[in-house]
Coordinates of C-alpha atoms in Angstrom, one line a residue:
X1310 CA -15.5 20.2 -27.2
X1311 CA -19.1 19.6 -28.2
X1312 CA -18.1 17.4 -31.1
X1313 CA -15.4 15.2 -28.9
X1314 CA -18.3 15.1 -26.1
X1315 CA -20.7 13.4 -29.2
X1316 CA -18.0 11.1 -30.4
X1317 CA -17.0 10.1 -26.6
X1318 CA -21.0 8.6 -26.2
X1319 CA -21.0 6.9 -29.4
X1320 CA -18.5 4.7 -28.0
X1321 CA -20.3 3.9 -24.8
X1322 CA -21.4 0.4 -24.2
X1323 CA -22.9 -1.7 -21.9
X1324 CA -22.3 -5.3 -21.0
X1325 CA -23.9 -7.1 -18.1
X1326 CA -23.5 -10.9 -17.2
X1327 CA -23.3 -12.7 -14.0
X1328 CA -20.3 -13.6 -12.5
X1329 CA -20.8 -17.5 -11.3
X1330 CA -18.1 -19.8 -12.1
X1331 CA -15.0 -20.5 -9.7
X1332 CA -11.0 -20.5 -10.2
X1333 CA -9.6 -23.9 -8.7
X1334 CA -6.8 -22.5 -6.5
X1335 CA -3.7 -24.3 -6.0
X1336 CA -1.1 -25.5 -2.9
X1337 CA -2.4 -26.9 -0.1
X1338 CA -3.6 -24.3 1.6
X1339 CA -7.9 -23.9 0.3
X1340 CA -10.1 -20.8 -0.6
X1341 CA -11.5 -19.2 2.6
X1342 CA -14.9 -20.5 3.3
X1343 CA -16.3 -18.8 6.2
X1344 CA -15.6 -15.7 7.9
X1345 CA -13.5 -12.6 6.8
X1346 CA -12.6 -13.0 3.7
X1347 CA -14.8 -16.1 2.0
X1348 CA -17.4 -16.0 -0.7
X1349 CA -20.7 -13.9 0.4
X1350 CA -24.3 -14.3 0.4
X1351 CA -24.8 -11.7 -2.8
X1352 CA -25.0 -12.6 -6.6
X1353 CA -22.2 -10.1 -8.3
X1354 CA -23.3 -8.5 -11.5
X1355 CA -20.9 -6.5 -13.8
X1356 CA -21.8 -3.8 -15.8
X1357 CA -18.7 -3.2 -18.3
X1358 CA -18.6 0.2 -19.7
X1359 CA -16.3 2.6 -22.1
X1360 CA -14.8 5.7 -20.8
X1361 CA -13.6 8.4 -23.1
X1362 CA -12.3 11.5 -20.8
X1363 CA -12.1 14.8 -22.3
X1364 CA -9.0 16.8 -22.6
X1365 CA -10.0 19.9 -20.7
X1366 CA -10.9 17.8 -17.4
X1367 CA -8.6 15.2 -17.2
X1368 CA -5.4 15.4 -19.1
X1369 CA -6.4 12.9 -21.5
X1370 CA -8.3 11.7 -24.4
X1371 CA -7.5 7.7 -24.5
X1372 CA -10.8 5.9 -24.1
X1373 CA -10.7 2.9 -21.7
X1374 CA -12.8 0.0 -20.4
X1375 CA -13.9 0.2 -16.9
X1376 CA -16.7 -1.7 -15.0
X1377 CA -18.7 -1.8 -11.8
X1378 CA -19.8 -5.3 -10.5
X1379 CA -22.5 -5.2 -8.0
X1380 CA -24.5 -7.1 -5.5
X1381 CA -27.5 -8.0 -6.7
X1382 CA -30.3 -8.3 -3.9
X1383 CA -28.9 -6.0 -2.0
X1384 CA -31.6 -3.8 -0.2
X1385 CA -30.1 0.3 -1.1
X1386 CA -26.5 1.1 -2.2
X1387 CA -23.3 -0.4 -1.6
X1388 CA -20.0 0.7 -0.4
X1389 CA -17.9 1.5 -3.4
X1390 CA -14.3 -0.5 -3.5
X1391 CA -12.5 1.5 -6.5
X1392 CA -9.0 -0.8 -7.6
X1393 CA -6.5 0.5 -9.3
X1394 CA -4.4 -2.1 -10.9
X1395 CA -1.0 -1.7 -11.6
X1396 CA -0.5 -2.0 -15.4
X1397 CA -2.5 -3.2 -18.2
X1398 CA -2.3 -4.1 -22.0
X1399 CA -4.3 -1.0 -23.3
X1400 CA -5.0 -3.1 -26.1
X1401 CA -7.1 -6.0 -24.1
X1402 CA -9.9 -7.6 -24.8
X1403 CA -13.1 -7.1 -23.4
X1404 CA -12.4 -11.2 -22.5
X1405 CA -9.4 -10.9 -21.6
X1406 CA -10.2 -7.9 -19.1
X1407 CA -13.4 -9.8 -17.8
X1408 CA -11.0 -13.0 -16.8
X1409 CA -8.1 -10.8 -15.1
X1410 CA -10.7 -9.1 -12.7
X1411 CA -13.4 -12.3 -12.4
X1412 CA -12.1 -13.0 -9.3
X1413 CA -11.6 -10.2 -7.3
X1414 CA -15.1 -9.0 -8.6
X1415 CA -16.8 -11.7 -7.9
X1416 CA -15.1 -12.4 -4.4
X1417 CA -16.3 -8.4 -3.3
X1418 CA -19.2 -8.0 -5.1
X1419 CA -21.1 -11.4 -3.6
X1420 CA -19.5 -9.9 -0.1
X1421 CA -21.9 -6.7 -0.6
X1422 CA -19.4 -4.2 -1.9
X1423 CA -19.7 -2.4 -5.5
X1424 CA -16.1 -3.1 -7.2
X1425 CA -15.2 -0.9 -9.2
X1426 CA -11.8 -0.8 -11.9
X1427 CA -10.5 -0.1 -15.5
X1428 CA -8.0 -1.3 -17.5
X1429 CA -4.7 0.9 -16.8
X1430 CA -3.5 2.2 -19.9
X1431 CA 0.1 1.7 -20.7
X1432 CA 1.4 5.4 -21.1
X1433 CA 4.5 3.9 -23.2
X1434 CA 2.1 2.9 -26.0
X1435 CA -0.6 5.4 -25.9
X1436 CA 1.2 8.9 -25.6
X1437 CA -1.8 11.0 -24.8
X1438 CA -3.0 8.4 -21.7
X1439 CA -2.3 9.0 -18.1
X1440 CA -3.7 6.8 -16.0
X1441 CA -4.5 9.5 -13.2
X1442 CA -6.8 11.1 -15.3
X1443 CA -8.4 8.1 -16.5
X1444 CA -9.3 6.9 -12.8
X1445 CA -11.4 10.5 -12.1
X1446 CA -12.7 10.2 -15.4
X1447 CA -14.0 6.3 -14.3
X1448 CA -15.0 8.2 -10.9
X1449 CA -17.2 10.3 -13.0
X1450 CA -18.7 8.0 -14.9
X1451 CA -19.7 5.9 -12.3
X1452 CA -21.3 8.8 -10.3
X1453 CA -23.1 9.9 -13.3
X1454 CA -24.5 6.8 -14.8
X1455 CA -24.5 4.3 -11.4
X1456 CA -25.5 6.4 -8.8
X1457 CA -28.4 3.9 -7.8
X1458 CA -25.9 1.0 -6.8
X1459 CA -23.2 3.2 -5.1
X1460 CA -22.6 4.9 -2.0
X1461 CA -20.1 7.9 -1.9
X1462 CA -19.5 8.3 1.7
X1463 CA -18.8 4.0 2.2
X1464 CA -15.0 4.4 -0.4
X1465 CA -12.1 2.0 0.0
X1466 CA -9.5 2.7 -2.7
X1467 CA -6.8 -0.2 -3.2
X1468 CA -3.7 0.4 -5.3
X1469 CA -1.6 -2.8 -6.5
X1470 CA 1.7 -2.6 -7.2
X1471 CA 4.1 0.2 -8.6
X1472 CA 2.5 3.2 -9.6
X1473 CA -1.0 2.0 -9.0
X1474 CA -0.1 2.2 -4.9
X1475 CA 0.9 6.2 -5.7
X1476 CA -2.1 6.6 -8.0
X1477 CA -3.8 5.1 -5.3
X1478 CA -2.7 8.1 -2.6
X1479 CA -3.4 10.7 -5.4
X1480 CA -6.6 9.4 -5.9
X1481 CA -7.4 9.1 -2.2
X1482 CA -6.1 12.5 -1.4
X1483 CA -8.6 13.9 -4.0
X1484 CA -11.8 12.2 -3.0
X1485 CA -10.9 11.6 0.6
X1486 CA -10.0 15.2 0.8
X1487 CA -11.1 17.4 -1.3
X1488 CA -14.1 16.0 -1.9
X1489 CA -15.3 14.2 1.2
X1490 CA -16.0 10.4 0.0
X1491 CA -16.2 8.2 2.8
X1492 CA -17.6 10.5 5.4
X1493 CA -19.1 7.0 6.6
X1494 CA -15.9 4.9 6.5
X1495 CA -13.5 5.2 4.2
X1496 CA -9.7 3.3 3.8
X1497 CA -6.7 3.0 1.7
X1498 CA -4.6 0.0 0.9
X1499 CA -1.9 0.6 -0.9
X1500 CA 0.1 -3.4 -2.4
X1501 CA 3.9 -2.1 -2.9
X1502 CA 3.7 1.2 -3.6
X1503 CA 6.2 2.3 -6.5
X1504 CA 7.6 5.8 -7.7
X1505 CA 5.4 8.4 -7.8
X1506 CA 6.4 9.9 -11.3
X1507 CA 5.8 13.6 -11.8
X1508 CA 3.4 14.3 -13.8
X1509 CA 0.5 17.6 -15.0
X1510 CA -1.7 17.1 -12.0
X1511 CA 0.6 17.3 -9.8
X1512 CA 1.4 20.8 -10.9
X1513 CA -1.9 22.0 -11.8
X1514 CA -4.1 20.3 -9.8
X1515 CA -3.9 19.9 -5.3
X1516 CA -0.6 18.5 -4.5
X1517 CA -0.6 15.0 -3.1
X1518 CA 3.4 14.0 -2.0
X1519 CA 4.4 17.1 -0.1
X1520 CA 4.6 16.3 3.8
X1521 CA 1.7 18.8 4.2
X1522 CA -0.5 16.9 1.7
X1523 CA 0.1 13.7 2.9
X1524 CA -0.6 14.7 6.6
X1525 CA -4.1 16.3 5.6
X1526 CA -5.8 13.1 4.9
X1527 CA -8.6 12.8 7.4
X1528 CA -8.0 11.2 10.8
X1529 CA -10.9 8.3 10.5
X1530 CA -9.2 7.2 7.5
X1531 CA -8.1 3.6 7.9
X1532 CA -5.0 2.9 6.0
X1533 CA -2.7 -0.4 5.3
X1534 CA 0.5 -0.8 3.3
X1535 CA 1.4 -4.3 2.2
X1536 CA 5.2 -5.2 1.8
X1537 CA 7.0 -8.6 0.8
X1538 CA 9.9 -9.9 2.0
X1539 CA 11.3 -10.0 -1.2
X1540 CA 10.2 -7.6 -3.0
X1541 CA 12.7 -6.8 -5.9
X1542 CA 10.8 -4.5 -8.2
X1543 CA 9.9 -1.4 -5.9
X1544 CA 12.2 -0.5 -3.1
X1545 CA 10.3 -0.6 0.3
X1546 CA 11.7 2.8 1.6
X1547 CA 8.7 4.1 -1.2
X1548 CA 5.7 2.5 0.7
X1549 CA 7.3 3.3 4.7
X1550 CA 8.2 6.8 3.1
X1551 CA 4.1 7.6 2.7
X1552 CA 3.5 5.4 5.4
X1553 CA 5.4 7.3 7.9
X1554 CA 4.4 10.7 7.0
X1555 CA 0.6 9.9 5.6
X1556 CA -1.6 12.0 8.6
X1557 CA -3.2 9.3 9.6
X1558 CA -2.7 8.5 14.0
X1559 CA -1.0 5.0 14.4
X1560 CA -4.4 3.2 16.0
X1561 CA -6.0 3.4 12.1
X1562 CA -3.3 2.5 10.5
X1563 CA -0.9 -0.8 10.0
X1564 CA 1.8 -1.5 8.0
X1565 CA 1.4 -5.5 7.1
X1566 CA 4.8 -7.0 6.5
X1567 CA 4.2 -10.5 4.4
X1568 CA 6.9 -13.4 5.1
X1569 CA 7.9 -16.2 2.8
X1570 CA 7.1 -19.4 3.8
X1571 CA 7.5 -23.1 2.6
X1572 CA 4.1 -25.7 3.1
X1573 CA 4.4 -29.5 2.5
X1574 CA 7.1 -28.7 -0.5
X1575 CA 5.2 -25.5 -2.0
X1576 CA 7.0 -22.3 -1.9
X1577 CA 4.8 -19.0 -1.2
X1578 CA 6.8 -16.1 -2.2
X1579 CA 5.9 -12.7 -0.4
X1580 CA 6.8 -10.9 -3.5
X1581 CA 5.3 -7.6 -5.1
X1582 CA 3.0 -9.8 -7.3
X1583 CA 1.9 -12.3 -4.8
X1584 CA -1.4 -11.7 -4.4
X1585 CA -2.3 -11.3 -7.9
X1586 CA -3.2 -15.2 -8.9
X1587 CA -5.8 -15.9 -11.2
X1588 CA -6.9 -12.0 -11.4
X1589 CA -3.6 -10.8 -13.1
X1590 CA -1.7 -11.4 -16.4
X1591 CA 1.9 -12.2 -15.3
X1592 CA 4.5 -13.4 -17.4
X1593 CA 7.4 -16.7 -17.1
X1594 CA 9.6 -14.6 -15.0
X1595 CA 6.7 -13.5 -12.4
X1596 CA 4.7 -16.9 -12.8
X1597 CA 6.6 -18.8 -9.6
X1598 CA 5.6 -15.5 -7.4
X1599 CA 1.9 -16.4 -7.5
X1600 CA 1.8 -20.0 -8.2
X1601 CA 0.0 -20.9 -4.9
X1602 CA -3.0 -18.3 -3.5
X1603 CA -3.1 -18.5 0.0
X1604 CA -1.3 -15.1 0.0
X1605 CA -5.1 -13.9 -2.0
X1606 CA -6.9 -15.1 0.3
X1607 CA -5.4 -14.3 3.4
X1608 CA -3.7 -11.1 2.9
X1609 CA -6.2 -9.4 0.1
X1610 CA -9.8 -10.7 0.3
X1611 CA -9.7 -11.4 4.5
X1612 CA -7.9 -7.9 5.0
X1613 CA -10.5 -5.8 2.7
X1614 CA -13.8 -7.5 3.8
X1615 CA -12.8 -7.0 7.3
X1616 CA -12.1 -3.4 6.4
X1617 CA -15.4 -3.5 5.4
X1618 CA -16.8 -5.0 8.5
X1619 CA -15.0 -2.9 10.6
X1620 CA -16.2 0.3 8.9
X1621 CA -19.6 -0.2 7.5
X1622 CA -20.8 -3.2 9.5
X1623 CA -19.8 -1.9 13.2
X1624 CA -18.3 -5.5 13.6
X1625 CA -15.0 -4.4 16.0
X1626 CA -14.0 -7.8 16.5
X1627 CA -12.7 -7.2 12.4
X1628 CA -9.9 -5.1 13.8
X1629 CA -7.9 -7.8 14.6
X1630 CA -7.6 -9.1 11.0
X1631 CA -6.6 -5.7 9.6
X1632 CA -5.7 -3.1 12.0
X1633 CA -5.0 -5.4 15.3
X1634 CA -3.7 -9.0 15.5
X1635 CA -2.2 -10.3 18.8
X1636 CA 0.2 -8.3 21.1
X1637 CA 2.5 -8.6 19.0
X1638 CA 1.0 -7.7 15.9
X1639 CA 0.9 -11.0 14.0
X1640 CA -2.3 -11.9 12.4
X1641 CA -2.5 -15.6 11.4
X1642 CA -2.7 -17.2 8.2
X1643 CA -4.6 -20.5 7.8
X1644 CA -5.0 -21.2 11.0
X1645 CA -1.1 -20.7 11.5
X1646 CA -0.1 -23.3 8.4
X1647 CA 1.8 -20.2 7.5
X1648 CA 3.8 -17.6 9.0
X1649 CA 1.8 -14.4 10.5
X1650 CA 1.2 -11.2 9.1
X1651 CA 3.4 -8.9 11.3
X1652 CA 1.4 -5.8 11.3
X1653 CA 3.9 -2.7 12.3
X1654 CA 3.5 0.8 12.6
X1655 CA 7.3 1.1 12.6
X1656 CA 8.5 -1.0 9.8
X1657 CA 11.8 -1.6 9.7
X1658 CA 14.0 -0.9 6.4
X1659 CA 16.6 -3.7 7.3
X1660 CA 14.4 -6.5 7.3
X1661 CA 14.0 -6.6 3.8
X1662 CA 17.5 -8.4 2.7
X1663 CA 16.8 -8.2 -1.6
X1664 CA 18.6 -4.8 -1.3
X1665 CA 21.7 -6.2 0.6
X1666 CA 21.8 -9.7 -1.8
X1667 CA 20.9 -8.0 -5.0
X1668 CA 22.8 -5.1 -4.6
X1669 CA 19.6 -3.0 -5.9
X1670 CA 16.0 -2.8 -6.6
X1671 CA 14.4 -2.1 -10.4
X1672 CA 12.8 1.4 -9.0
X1673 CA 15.4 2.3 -6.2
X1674 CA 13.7 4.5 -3.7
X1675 CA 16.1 7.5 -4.7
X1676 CA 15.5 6.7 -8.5
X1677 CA 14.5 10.2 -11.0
X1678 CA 11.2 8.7 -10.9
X1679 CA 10.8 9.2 -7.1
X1680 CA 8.5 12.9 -6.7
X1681 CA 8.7 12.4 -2.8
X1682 CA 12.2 13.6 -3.1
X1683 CA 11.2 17.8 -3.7
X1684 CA 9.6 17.3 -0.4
X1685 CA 12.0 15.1 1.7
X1686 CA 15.9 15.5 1.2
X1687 CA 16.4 11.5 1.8
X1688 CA 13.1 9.9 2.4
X1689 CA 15.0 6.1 1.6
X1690 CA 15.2 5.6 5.3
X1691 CA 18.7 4.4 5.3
X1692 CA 17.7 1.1 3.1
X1693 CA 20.8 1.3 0.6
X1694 CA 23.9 2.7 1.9
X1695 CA 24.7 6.3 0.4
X1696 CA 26.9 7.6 3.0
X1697 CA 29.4 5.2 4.7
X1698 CA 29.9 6.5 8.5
X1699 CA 32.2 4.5 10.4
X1700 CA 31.7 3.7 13.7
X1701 CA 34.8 5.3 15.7
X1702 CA 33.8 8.6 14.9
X1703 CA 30.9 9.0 16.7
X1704 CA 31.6 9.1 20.0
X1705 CA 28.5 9.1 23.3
X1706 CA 29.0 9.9 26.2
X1707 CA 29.5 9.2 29.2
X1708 CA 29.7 5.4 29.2
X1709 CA 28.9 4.4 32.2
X1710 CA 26.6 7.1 32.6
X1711 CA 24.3 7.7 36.4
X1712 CA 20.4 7.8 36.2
X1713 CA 19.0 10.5 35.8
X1714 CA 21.6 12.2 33.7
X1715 CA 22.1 13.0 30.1
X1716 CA 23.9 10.9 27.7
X1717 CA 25.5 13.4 24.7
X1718 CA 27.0 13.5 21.4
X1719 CA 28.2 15.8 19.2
X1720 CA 25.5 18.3 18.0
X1721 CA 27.3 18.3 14.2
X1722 CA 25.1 14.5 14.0
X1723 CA 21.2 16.1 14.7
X1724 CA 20.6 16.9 10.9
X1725 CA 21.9 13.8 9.7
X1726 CA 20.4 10.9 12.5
X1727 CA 16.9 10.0 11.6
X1728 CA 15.9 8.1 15.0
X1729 CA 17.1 7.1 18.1
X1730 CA 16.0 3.7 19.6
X1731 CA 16.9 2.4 22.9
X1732 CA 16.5 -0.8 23.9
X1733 CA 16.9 -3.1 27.3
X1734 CA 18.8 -6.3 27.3
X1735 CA 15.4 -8.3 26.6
X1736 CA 15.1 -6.3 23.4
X1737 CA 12.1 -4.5 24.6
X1738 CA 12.1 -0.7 23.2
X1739 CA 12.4 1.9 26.5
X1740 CA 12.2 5.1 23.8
X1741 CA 12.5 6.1 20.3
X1742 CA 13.5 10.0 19.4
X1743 CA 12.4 10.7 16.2
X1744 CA 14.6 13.3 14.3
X1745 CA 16.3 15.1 17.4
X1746 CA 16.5 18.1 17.8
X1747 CA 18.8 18.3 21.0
X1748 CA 22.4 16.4 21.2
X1749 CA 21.3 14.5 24.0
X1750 CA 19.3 11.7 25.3
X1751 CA 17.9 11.8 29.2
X1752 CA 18.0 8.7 31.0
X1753 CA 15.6 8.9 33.5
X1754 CA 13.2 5.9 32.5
X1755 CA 16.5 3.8 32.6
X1756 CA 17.0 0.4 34.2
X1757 CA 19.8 1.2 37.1
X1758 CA 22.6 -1.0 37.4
X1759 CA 21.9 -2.8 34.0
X1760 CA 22.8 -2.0 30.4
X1761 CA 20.8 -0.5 27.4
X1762 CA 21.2 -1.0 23.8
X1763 CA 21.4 2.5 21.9
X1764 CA 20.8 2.4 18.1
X1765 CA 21.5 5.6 16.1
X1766 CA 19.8 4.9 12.9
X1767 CA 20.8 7.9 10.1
X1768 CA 19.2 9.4 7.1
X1769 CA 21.2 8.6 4.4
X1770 CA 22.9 4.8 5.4
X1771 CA 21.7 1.3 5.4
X1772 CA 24.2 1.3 8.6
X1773 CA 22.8 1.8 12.3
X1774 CA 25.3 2.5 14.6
X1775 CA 24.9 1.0 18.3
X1776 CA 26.1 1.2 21.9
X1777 CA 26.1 -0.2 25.2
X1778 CA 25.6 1.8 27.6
X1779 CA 26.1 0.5 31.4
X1780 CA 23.8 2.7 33.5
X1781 CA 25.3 3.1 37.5

């Protein structure tokens, strides 16, 4: 071990330049320039640097590039913004790398934030790599050889896409929990979460996906999952899975659902790989997804920076561009040019229509890949049909039914029906019953003499069954 500790420093290096030039954006919709979000006051410096994790700590021996970018001026440490990207060519070059992260780094780093990353090495080509290991070893790295620009208890972790947004959770869970990062404000912001695929730590090391894991991240931790309209790569049921059970009350937490929109003839696709302009290699296929960066702008660099507002800067009015919006949870993009983020925290599985036009997703939430699935016996929340259940056999009753009594049906249903919603003729929710536990639903807080809408949403179909239910 002595020897591979010896060989690992020999590879070190250091590289620091400034990070000064801009990317000119495209469609019509410009770069933030003031407020949440827009270029900051700080000159960013990146410090580039060569991790080489040992076996007996971290599961893995592939060296890596990593880097810390930094605000330079800045009176003490920073807060510490640690992304995970999603996948990367483990055989980049050090150009190459620099260009896919300029703008993110320069963006947080002039903001006041130390952002922090490595390249992600692709497992399929380096046997011995996994990419969980390679993050704590980065982690490490930075606490042992940047300790004088970073601040351990100021920690956002952001996960982009696929397994990065599950790396993401496992990192959180480590650092947020078992170690105690972010005592002074922390958050998670998981980009379309993917499977979470098995793998030696989470045998060896603290579990992360089990229901009891998820619910023991710390209450004051602010957490956001980002989700397209039509995402086609990762089943949504993955990211409203951890969002659901993640222990996290609903007041720090939002679940931003992105819309598609059209602008003077340019097409902005709320896809898995829309916010990744500029900062990301995508190929042909992915290259109409991020054509036009409003989507950067106004769902990645505003959200985070008012994150970091909100925690570290005790600006509340920030909550309404990450956590908040208006009363109906839409935060506005460009002034309303585009349609709002609708942030949720009860996102709803049917809204996303790939599933139903496609037939299937790439990484279907019920895929082999899918670790959730020891802990949960269906946690797809009903996206893709499984079970067909027709509607004549299930029977409530009675219909019409007096205030102040019960409505019932059978108690064979309760292990399968995942919620029960009902709503008023306006559409305005009276109730939701999550995962019953009695056969019967009081209706005491009832509208008398009108009708209510009764949605029995199930485990394992895409199909909600519904009544109408005339109250006397």
């Amino acid at each position: 071990m002595l020897i591979r500790n010896l060989i690992s420093l020999s590879f070190c290096y250091l590289s620091i330049y400034s990070l000064f030039s801009q990317f000119d954006y495209s469609g019509p919709i410009p770069k933030i320039t003031e407020g949440y979000g827009s270029q900051g006051i700080y000159t960013p410096k990146t410090i580039n640097f060569s991790v080489q994790p040992d076996w007996d700590n971290f599961f893995t021996d592939e060296r890596t590039l990593a880097s810390i970018t930094y605000p330079d001026g800045l009176s003490g440490q920073a807060p510490i913004i640690f992304y995970i990207p999603w996948d990367y060519d483990s055989r980049l070059t050090l150009n190459k790398y620099n260009s896919i992260n300029f703008e993110r780094a320069n963006r947080l780093g002039s903001q006041g934030y130390c952002y922090v990353t490595l390249q992600y090495n692709n497992p399929g080509e380096l046997n011995d790599s996994d990419p969980l290991g390679l993050c704590k070893a980065t982690l490490k790295h930075l606490v042992d050889s940047f300790s004088q620009y970073i601040d351990t208890t100021r920690v956002g972790i952001v996960g982009s896409f696929l397994g990065a947004g599950s790396r993401s959770i496992q990192v959180a869970s480590e650092y947020f929990i078992h170690r105690n990062w972010g005592s002074n404000g922390r958050f998670l912001l998981t980009d379309h979460p993917g499977p979470a695929v098995p793998n030696i730590w989470e045998d060896m090391g603290n579990p992360v996906f089990s229901n009891e894991a998820l619910e023991s991240f710390p209450d004051d931790m602010k957490y956001i999952s980002i989700v397209g309209d039509i995402t086609h790569w990762n089943d949504p049921s993955y990211a409203i899975d951890f969002y659901q059970h993640i222990g996290v009350p609903d007041s720090n937490k939002n679940f931003m659902e992105i819309n598609s929109d059209t602008l003077d003839g340019y097409i902005y696709y709320a896809s898995e790989v829309m916010i990744m302009t500029n900062t990301q290699y995508v190929n042909d296929t992915w290259a109409k997804y991020v054509k036009y960066d409003a989507y950067d702008e106004y769902v990645y660099y505003r959200t985070i920076d008012a994150l970091g507002h909100l925690l570290w800067k005790n600006d509340y009015n920030a909550r309404q561009y990450c956590l908040g919006g208006d009363e109906n949870g839409n935060i506005p993009i460009a002034d309303g040019k585009l349609k709002p983020i609708h942030g949720t925290d009860e996102p709803d599985p049917d809204r996303y229509w790939y599933a139903k036009a496609r037939g299937a997703y790439v990484y279907p939430c019920w895929g082999v890949e899918n670790l959730r699935k020891k802990y949960v016996p269906w946690p797809c929340h009903g996206l893709m049909e499984k079970e067909s259940i027709d509607d004549d056999i299930f029977k409530i009753f009675p219909n019409p039914v007096s205030k102040n009594k019960s409505l019932k049906f059978d108690s064979k249903w309760l292990p399968k029906i995942n919620s029960i919603d009902v709503f008023d003729l306006t559409g305005r929710r009276l109730m939701r019953l999550r995962e019953p536990t009695v056969n019967c639903i009081l209706t005491d807080d009832f509208p008398l003499e009108s009708s209510v809408l009764v949605r029995i949403n199930m485990n394992n179909s895409a199909k909600s069954l519904q009544r109408i239910i005339l109250i006397e």
